[in-house]
Amino acid sequence: MSEDLKREAAAMALTEVREGMRLGLGTGSTARHFVDLLGQRVAQGLNVICVPTSEATAAQAISLGITLSDLETLDRLDLTVDGADEIDADLNLIKGGGGALLREKIVAAASDVMIVIADDSKCVDPLGKFPLPIEVNRFGLGATTRAVVEVIKAHGAEGGLKLRGEDKGEAFVTDGGHFILDAFFGRISQPEALSNDLLNIPGVVQHGLFLNMCSKAYVATPNGVKTLQRK
Ligand code: 5RP
């Protein structure tokens, strides 16, 4: 059922794609449906050029015959379509559950429009039930972790911090070669201030708060796909 909803949201985003567009391709199970549907249109003759946000998405796109490029060759993208872990009423997001947040943010920032696709389980108020992914450099991990703990405490985190993958015996490594710390907030009441405080820590590469970046969301519910626009 949930896969059907994700695909319905992806199909709505596909209606925004036009011939000749430069597209950012997101990462995750919902974005995967979009790439799959896009591949079908490409097989029918649609011309688009795409920048993937992860090695996994790149591999999927290549397997479908989608032309890929990068942000050295293309200065701007027309549209990025991506999934999200949480979406609030202002279309601020938590992303990075799949570990691709850094490339996702770089690609979204280089895009004129970012559209998020999701099922309605992702809509929350406020953000923060989903652990916030924080991508950190491997060098100085202990010092960075201590600094991040101070920041999340100051922002009222209800839970602690976990190095992703640690419980499975091997830390998760991102496509960029970094680690991810997942921060358990419960609720994030001041996302802008939290963003600034995290980015002020030298070992923090990026975090999964996507603030004022998404302009539209297609959210699939059992009663159809809702369109949410940023006010
Ligand atoms: C990956 C992401 C994904 O978009 C996010 O985790 C949602 O994934 P899914 O569509 O599988 O629920 O941010 O870094």
XYZ file of C-alpha atoms and ligand atoms in Angstrom:
245
model
C 0.000 0.000 0.000
C 2.673 2.466 1.024
C 4.704 1.713 -2.140
C 1.563 2.474 -4.187
C 1.204 5.832 -2.427
C 4.856 6.707 -3.040
C 4.436 5.878 -6.712
C 1.311 8.048 -6.962
C 3.213 11.017 -5.528
C 6.090 10.299 -7.931
C 3.679 10.209 -10.877
C 2.376 13.673 -9.935
C 5.916 15.062 -9.879
C 6.515 13.581 -13.304
C 3.772 15.856 -14.707
C 6.121 18.795 -13.913
C 8.882 17.471 -16.164
C 9.257 19.098 -19.583
C 11.359 18.315 -22.637
C 14.946 19.544 -22.296
C 14.837 20.051 -18.531
C 17.904 19.734 -16.307
C 16.779 17.646 -13.333
C 18.101 16.735 -9.912
C 17.286 13.153 -8.953
C 16.718 12.435 -5.272
C 17.553 9.374 -3.211
C 15.433 6.885 -1.263
C 12.506 4.569 -1.889
C 10.097 7.329 -3.001
C 12.610 9.058 -5.275
C 13.321 5.626 -6.712
C 9.747 5.470 -8.025
C 10.219 8.874 -9.686
C 13.448 7.764 -11.377
C 11.723 4.593 -12.525
C 8.799 6.529 -14.068
C 11.195 9.051 -15.590
C 13.109 6.153 -17.155
C 9.899 5.021 -18.843
C 9.398 8.516 -20.344
C 13.033 8.625 -21.479
C 12.568 5.249 -23.188
C 9.643 6.859 -25.046
C 11.863 9.691 -26.288
C 11.861 12.394 -23.592
C 15.152 14.342 -23.501
C 16.336 15.380 -20.059
C 19.715 15.647 -18.419
C 19.989 14.691 -14.762
C 22.254 15.091 -11.758
C 21.899 12.224 -9.228
C 22.149 12.796 -5.473
C 23.787 9.457 -4.684
C 25.721 6.590 -6.205
C 22.591 4.421 -5.763
C 20.431 6.826 -7.774
C 23.173 7.180 -10.395
C 23.274 3.393 -10.828
C 19.490 3.205 -11.147
C 19.378 6.074 -13.665
C 22.165 4.566 -15.778
C 20.355 1.219 -15.832
C 17.301 3.016 -17.238
C 19.226 4.879 -19.946
C 18.799 8.317 -18.308
C 21.524 10.779 -19.310
C 23.553 11.973 -16.319
C 25.660 15.059 -15.808
C 27.158 16.977 -12.877
C 27.299 20.445 -11.386
C 30.619 21.183 -13.069
C 28.995 20.879 -16.501
C 25.609 22.368 -15.535
C 25.513 25.612 -13.581
C 21.824 25.405 -12.633
C 19.062 22.803 -12.632
C 15.416 23.506 -13.470
C 13.890 21.091 -10.990
C 14.869 18.595 -8.300
C 12.461 15.876 -7.192
C 13.315 14.149 -3.919
C 11.761 12.359 -0.967
C 11.835 13.445 2.679
C 11.752 11.929 6.144
C 9.574 14.715 7.571
C 7.654 17.659 6.088
C 6.151 20.439 8.202
C 3.370 22.873 7.305
C 5.892 25.412 5.885
C 7.493 22.676 3.761
C 10.614 22.634 5.869
C 12.084 19.158 5.830
C 14.188 16.593 7.598
C 16.150 14.570 5.070
C 19.055 12.162 5.212
C 17.424 8.956 6.429
C 19.068 7.326 3.437
C 22.371 9.061 4.142
C 22.458 11.230 1.006
C 21.701 14.584 2.645
C 24.880 16.396 1.572
C 24.536 15.728 -2.147
C 20.766 16.199 -1.854
C 21.252 19.650 -0.356
C 23.909 20.671 -2.887
C 21.654 19.586 -5.760
C 18.519 21.191 -4.272
C 20.392 24.470 -3.721
C 21.485 24.458 -7.378
C 17.877 23.973 -8.522
C 15.314 26.641 -9.370
C 12.574 24.466 -7.880
C 12.604 21.602 -5.365
C 9.561 19.328 -5.259
C 9.189 16.733 -2.515
C 7.254 13.522 -2.962
C 6.057 11.467 -0.011
C 3.213 9.544 1.517
C 1.228 11.282 4.233
C 3.058 9.517 7.093
C 5.846 12.083 6.505
C 3.731 15.151 7.395
C 4.435 16.321 10.953
C 4.169 19.376 13.160
C 6.728 20.314 14.374
C 9.770 18.586 12.841
C 11.833 16.346 15.095
C 10.268 12.945 15.689
C 12.548 11.517 13.006
C 16.169 11.631 14.220
C 18.014 14.526 12.599
C 20.954 13.243 10.516
C 24.134 15.269 10.956
C 26.961 14.480 8.527
C 30.386 14.843 10.131
C 33.990 14.559 9.045
C 35.723 11.399 10.233
C 38.672 13.389 11.554
C 38.116 14.547 15.116
C 34.933 12.526 15.538
C 35.146 12.620 19.357
C 35.503 16.401 19.509
C 32.746 16.925 16.950
C 30.411 14.535 18.770
C 30.942 16.383 22.076
C 30.239 19.733 20.412
C 27.102 18.386 18.724
C 25.864 16.978 22.058
C 26.183 20.462 23.605
C 24.194 22.024 20.748
C 21.396 19.471 20.754
C 21.073 19.711 24.558
C 20.808 23.496 24.270
C 18.016 22.971 21.733
C 16.049 20.707 24.071
C 16.781 17.316 22.522
C 14.767 14.679 24.374
C 17.117 11.870 23.358
C 20.800 11.510 22.666
C 23.047 11.105 19.688
C 23.935 7.907 17.850
C 26.671 7.218 15.347
C 24.767 5.631 12.461
C 25.639 1.959 12.009
C 27.458 1.675 15.342
C 24.828 -0.758 16.697
C 25.449 -2.999 13.674
C 29.179 -3.086 14.380
C 30.210 -0.826 11.496
C 29.691 2.903 11.119
C 27.710 3.954 8.048
C 29.870 5.883 5.560
C 28.270 8.373 3.149
C 29.063 8.659 -0.554
C 31.333 11.558 0.433
C 33.258 9.388 2.931
C 31.771 10.952 6.078
C 29.950 9.595 9.141
C 26.409 10.406 10.246
C 25.301 11.247 13.779
C 21.548 10.838 14.310
C 20.164 13.289 16.872
C 16.959 12.384 18.725
C 15.027 15.581 19.387
C 11.366 14.691 19.769
C 10.530 18.213 18.623
C 12.602 20.940 17.011
C 11.206 24.304 18.021
C 13.836 26.626 16.495
C 15.075 24.988 13.284
C 16.884 28.087 11.930
C 18.865 28.603 15.129
C 19.633 24.883 15.374
C 20.848 24.887 11.772
C 23.195 27.806 12.429
C 24.520 26.318 15.659
C 25.269 22.961 14.020
C 26.978 24.561 11.016
C 29.192 26.550 13.396
C 30.853 23.302 14.550
C 33.941 22.818 12.343
C 33.575 19.021 12.025
C 29.939 19.240 10.894
C 29.806 18.937 7.123
C 26.038 19.416 6.784
C 22.766 18.460 8.478
C 19.406 17.188 7.318
C 17.293 20.292 8.000
C 16.196 21.640 4.603
C 14.753 25.053 5.456
C 13.002 27.241 2.847
C 14.242 25.029 0.035
C 11.171 23.043 -0.973
C 8.498 24.969 -2.885
C 5.949 22.214 -3.446
C 5.147 18.767 -2.065
C 3.021 16.016 -3.544
C 1.757 14.013 -0.595
C -0.086 10.793 -1.357
C -2.976 9.820 0.933
C -5.381 6.881 0.634
C -7.862 9.447 -0.773
C -5.591 10.870 -3.470
C -2.498 13.031 -3.813
C -2.523 16.411 -2.011
C -0.501 19.323 -3.391
C 1.136 21.487 -0.713
C 2.668 24.830 -1.727
C 5.100 26.878 0.340
C 3.371 30.105 1.420
C 17.879 10.162 1.672
C 16.670 10.942 1.948
C 15.365 10.360 1.531
O 14.758 11.206 0.623
C 14.514 10.195 2.748
O 15.212 9.367 3.666
C 13.170 9.554 2.406
O 13.364 8.252 1.970
P 12.152 7.302 1.611
O 11.504 7.862 0.390
O 12.780 5.960 1.389
O 11.213 7.295 2.796
O 16.692 12.027 2.468
O 19.024 10.789 2.188
